[in-house]
Amino acid sequence: MEIENILKGAILSALREMDLSDCDFDLESGDQSGIHGDYATNAALLAFSKDKKNTTVKNPLELARKIIKILEREASLQGVIAKMEAAPPGFVNFYLSEEFYWHFLLEVFKRGDDFGRQSVGQGKTIVIDYSSPNVAKPFGVGHLRSTVIGQALYNIFSFLGYRVIGDNHLGDWGTQFGVLLFQIDQNKLDADKLTIEDLEKLYVSFHKRLDKEPQLQDEARSRFRRLESGEPKLKKIWQKLVDLSLTEYQRVYQLLGVEIDLCLGESFYQDKMALVLADAHKKNLIVKSQGALVIPLKDSLVPAMLVKSDGATTYLLRDLATIRYRVEKYNPELIIYEVGADHKLHFSQVFESAQKLGYIDRKKLVHVAHGMIRGRFGKLSTRAGKSVYLEKILTEAIDRAKQLAAQAGIAKSLPEGEQKEVAKKVGIGAVKYNDLKQNPKTNIVFDWEKILSLEGNSGPYLQYTYARARRIIEKEKPDLLKTPNYQPKNDELSIIRLICYFEKTIRQSAKNFSPNLIANHLYQIAQSYNTFYGRHRVLVKDQETRIFRLLLTAAVAQTLKNGLALLGIEAPEKM
Ligand code: ARG
């Protein structure tokens, strides 16, 4: 059982033994140095202020001492705790024992790829809406963050025991298809022969013409209306555009190693939008405003437009139909939208409307609202203002990883096929890590130098630390049968503490929708291990030390591997 549960259980039974209430106490992990213990609780402080009348003690510090007296007798703590102390104004600090550390390292080793897996989410379902590129355009770098952060959140919640449904809410419906259908028609193009670049060009040239010929707008509108009413000829062309785009996207997803459970794009809700309109009418929420149908929202928000004055349905209406569908089908605890901050207003409107419609409690809807990604010298876009193709960035990352390997002499002893595999894992991992190490809310910078660096907080640095740890235990497997008679040094203790806090970090990163908490935790582990490695040897003569350090190294490797897997980053066994 996880150490935190053992400690919490023991504290709880001590409180009960003293007839104190089960105050909602915290158990905080200490810092890496362990100066104030490995864990601390404020139970005495809370219990004292809650039960003042019932206690015979004068202050919380005294209560803390009394609690310690009881805990000293507690069976579940025998061998686990080396020392407890009461600290002003009334904390109890716990120091874990060497025996515990040893058992813990063994536990990490035994649980292997499952170390860190938990069951807090058992029986609960979460839907994550992520990636969601817009069809008939190349997969641009603008959808990188949603894809990478969304996938990490998916992995994290799954590891915590939730049933997670990933849904790629493809932008495959809407007025922009009216534009394309018009362009294809006017230029007498064969939809079978078009490439995705052609489609983007058609879109751009339409908007150029629009300045001088505003009547073209009506042409596009009427095409979309005909598409919405189900005209077979137009639907056939539309389907081709969707298929063409999906084939393109598949290559990007393959490079990224991302697979999304569902791909229910906006078009999936064509026949479900009427249900929302009916619900809204029934609840008297709809107002006609200049020919459009809207739901007025609270004063600070622009009303939610469901149907435009020309009768076309809106993106917002489709999002409401999506919520209705997801609630009915999955009854989720939470729906997470991993979408950029530019969608803030949109989701405020969607969430507010969904609440009014009675579909779901607004608190169960989360918009991650990630920041922008910029190049080192400004916005990441081509000169014509077009999006930067993600596929190009990813292949460049792999090429750069090859160069880095050549310079640093990495993987040079591996057969060529394996070298290629390593370059792919390093290149792709580096791009993902650059994104995931930062708080999703912040704007991030895309700087090749930092992304593909073997030093500092980078993907390659973590992968390299992992591969080196693997190399050591490859030479000599840790001996699991002996308990070494060894007193860990501070360097070693601080690594164990970090590994010990890994499980909690996973929960925190889920709670805050912040994979960066895991990324930075891994970085700390790698740094501590490398500091240790710089000062000490693992394969020393002294058997007791050697046994201990081998197992420590194995635990570091396992934690890095599991953590990177949560981030969607592969760790090469050899580098
Ligand atoms: N396709 C949209 C865009 O790229 C993002 C969709 C986000 N998800 C949603 N349910 N609206 O701008």
mmCIF file with all atom_site columns, C-alpha atoms and ligand atoms in Angstrom, residues 129-135 137 142-143 146 167-172 176 264 266 315-316 318-320 322-323 326 335-340 342-343 346-347 350 367, ligand 1:
data_model
loop_
_atom_site.group_PDB
_atom_site.id
_atom_site.type_symbol
_atom_site.label_atom_id
_atom_site.label_alt_id
_atom_site.label_comp_id
_atom_site.label_asym_id
_atom_site.label_entity_id
_atom_site.label_seq_id
_atom_site.pdbx_PDB_ins_code
_atom_site.Cartn_x
_atom_site.Cartn_y
_atom_site.Cartn_z
_atom_site.occupancy
_atom_site.B_iso_or_equiv
_atom_site.pdbx_formal_charge
_atom_site.auth_seq_id
_atom_site.auth_comp_id
_atom_site.auth_asym_id
_atom_site.auth_atom_id
_atom_site.pdbx_PDB_model_num
ATOM   1  C CA . ASP A 1 129 ? -11.856 16.478 -26.604 1.00 0.00 ? 129 ASP A CA 1
ATOM   2  C CA . TYR A 1 130 ? -8.488  17.017 -28.258 1.00 0.00 ? 130 TYR A CA 1
ATOM   3  C CA . SER A 1 131 ? -6.487  17.506 -31.427 1.00 0.00 ? 131 SER A CA 1
ATOM   4  C CA . SER A 1 132 ? -9.544  18.437 -33.545 1.00 0.00 ? 132 SER A CA 1
ATOM   5  C CA . PRO A 1 133 ? -7.920  19.925 -36.655 1.00 0.00 ? 133 PRO A CA 1
ATOM   6  C CA . ASN A 1 134 ? -9.953  21.609 -39.370 1.00 0.00 ? 134 ASN A CA 1
ATOM   7  C CA . VAL A 1 135 ? -10.520 19.519 -42.443 1.00 0.00 ? 135 VAL A CA 1
ATOM   8  C CA . LYS A 1 137 ? -6.421  22.406 -44.398 1.00 0.00 ? 137 LYS A CA 1
ATOM   9  C CA . GLY A 1 142 ? -1.454  25.250 -34.345 1.00 0.00 ? 142 GLY A CA 1
ATOM   10 C CA . HIS A 1 143 ? -2.928  21.884 -33.449 1.00 0.00 ? 143 HIS A CA 1
ATOM   11 C CA . SER A 1 146 ? -3.937  20.269 -28.316 1.00 0.00 ? 146 SER A CA 1
ATOM   12 C CA . ASP A 1 167 ? -12.605 12.274 -29.043 1.00 0.00 ? 167 ASP A CA 1
ATOM   13 C CA . ASN A 1 168 ? -11.160 14.066 -32.043 1.00 0.00 ? 168 ASN A CA 1
ATOM   14 C CA . HIS A 1 169 ? -13.783 16.762 -32.682 1.00 0.00 ? 169 HIS A CA 1
ATOM   15 C CA . LEU A 1 170 ? -12.777 17.270 -36.300 1.00 0.00 ? 170 LEU A CA 1
ATOM   16 C CA . GLY A 1 171 ? -13.736 20.591 -37.889 1.00 0.00 ? 171 GLY A CA 1
ATOM   17 C CA . ASP A 1 172 ? -15.500 18.978 -40.827 1.00 0.00 ? 172 ASP A CA 1
ATOM   18 C CA . GLN A 1 176 ? -15.985 27.096 -45.004 1.00 0.00 ? 176 GLN A CA 1
ATOM   19 C CA . LEU A 1 264 ? -16.722 12.176 -34.239 1.00 0.00 ? 264 LEU A CA 1
ATOM   20 C CA . GLU A 1 266 ? -18.760 18.233 -36.283 1.00 0.00 ? 266 GLU A CA 1
ATOM   21 C CA . TYR A 1 315 ? -20.204 25.708 -34.614 1.00 0.00 ? 315 TYR A CA 1
ATOM   22 C CA . LEU A 1 316 ? -21.676 26.536 -31.207 1.00 0.00 ? 316 LEU A CA 1
ATOM   23 C CA . ARG A 1 318 ? -22.802 21.595 -32.866 1.00 0.00 ? 318 ARG A CA 1
ATOM   24 C CA . ASP A 1 319 ? -20.855 21.846 -29.623 1.00 0.00 ? 319 ASP A CA 1
ATOM   25 C CA . LEU A 1 320 ? -24.120 21.796 -27.687 1.00 0.00 ? 320 LEU A CA 1
ATOM   26 C CA . THR A 1 322 ? -21.943 17.172 -28.808 1.00 0.00 ? 322 THR A CA 1
ATOM   27 C CA . ILE A 1 323 ? -22.411 17.704 -25.085 1.00 0.00 ? 323 ILE A CA 1
ATOM   28 C CA . ARG A 1 326 ? -21.680 12.685 -24.722 1.00 0.00 ? 326 ARG A CA 1
ATOM   29 C CA . ILE A 1 335 ? -15.527 16.710 -20.141 1.00 0.00 ? 335 ILE A CA 1
ATOM   30 C CA . ILE A 1 336 ? -12.126 18.229 -20.785 1.00 0.00 ? 336 ILE A CA 1
ATOM   31 C CA . TYR A 1 337 ? -11.610 20.446 -23.823 1.00 0.00 ? 337 TYR A CA 1
ATOM   32 C CA . GLU A 1 338 ? -7.942  20.622 -24.693 1.00 0.00 ? 338 GLU A CA 1
ATOM   33 C CA . VAL A 1 339 ? -8.334  23.659 -26.937 1.00 0.00 ? 339 VAL A CA 1
ATOM   34 C CA . GLY A 1 340 ? -6.419  26.951 -27.187 1.00 0.00 ? 340 GLY A CA 1
ATOM   35 C CA . ASP A 1 342 ? -8.495  31.738 -28.373 1.00 0.00 ? 342 ASP A CA 1
ATOM   36 C CA . HIS A 1 343 ? -11.610 29.635 -27.734 1.00 0.00 ? 343 HIS A CA 1
ATOM   37 C CA . HIS A 1 346 ? -16.732 30.257 -27.319 1.00 0.00 ? 346 HIS A CA 1
ATOM   38 C CA . PHE A 1 347 ? -16.524 27.789 -24.451 1.00 0.00 ? 347 PHE A CA 1
ATOM   39 C CA . VAL A 1 350 ? -21.142 26.745 -24.759 1.00 0.00 ? 350 VAL A CA 1
ATOM   40 C CA . HIS A 1 367 ? -11.506 24.256 -20.962 1.00 0.00 ? 367 HIS A CA 1
HETATM 41 N N1 . ARG B 2 .   ? -11.671 22.593 -34.819 1.00 0.00 ? 1   ARG B N1 1
HETATM 42 C C1 . ARG B 2 .   ? -11.511 23.613 -33.836 1.00 0.00 ? 1   ARG B C1 1
HETATM 43 C C2 . ARG B 2 .   ? -10.359 24.532 -34.202 1.00 0.00 ? 1   ARG B C2 1
HETATM 44 O O1 . ARG B 2 .   ? -9.374  24.060 -34.669 1.00 0.00 ? 1   ARG B O1 1
HETATM 45 C C3 . ARG B 2 .   ? -11.262 23.081 -32.464 1.00 0.00 ? 1   ARG B C3 1
HETATM 46 C C4 . ARG B 2 .   ? -12.361 22.207 -31.934 1.00 0.00 ? 1   ARG B C4 1
HETATM 47 C C5 . ARG B 2 .   ? -12.320 22.111 -30.444 1.00 0.00 ? 1   ARG B C5 1
HETATM 48 N N2 . ARG B 2 .   ? -13.328 21.274 -29.871 1.00 0.00 ? 1   ARG B N2 1
HETATM 49 C C6 . ARG B 2 .   ? -14.614 21.594 -29.750 1.00 0.00 ? 1   ARG B C6 1
HETATM 50 N N3 . ARG B 2 .   ? -15.437 20.738 -29.187 1.00 0.00 ? 1   ARG B N3 1
HETATM 51 N N4 . ARG B 2 .   ? -15.071 22.760 -30.157 1.00 0.00 ? 1   ARG B N4 1
HETATM 52 O O2 . ARG B 2 .   ? -10.406 25.718 -34.048 1.00 0.00 ? 1   ARG B O2 1
#
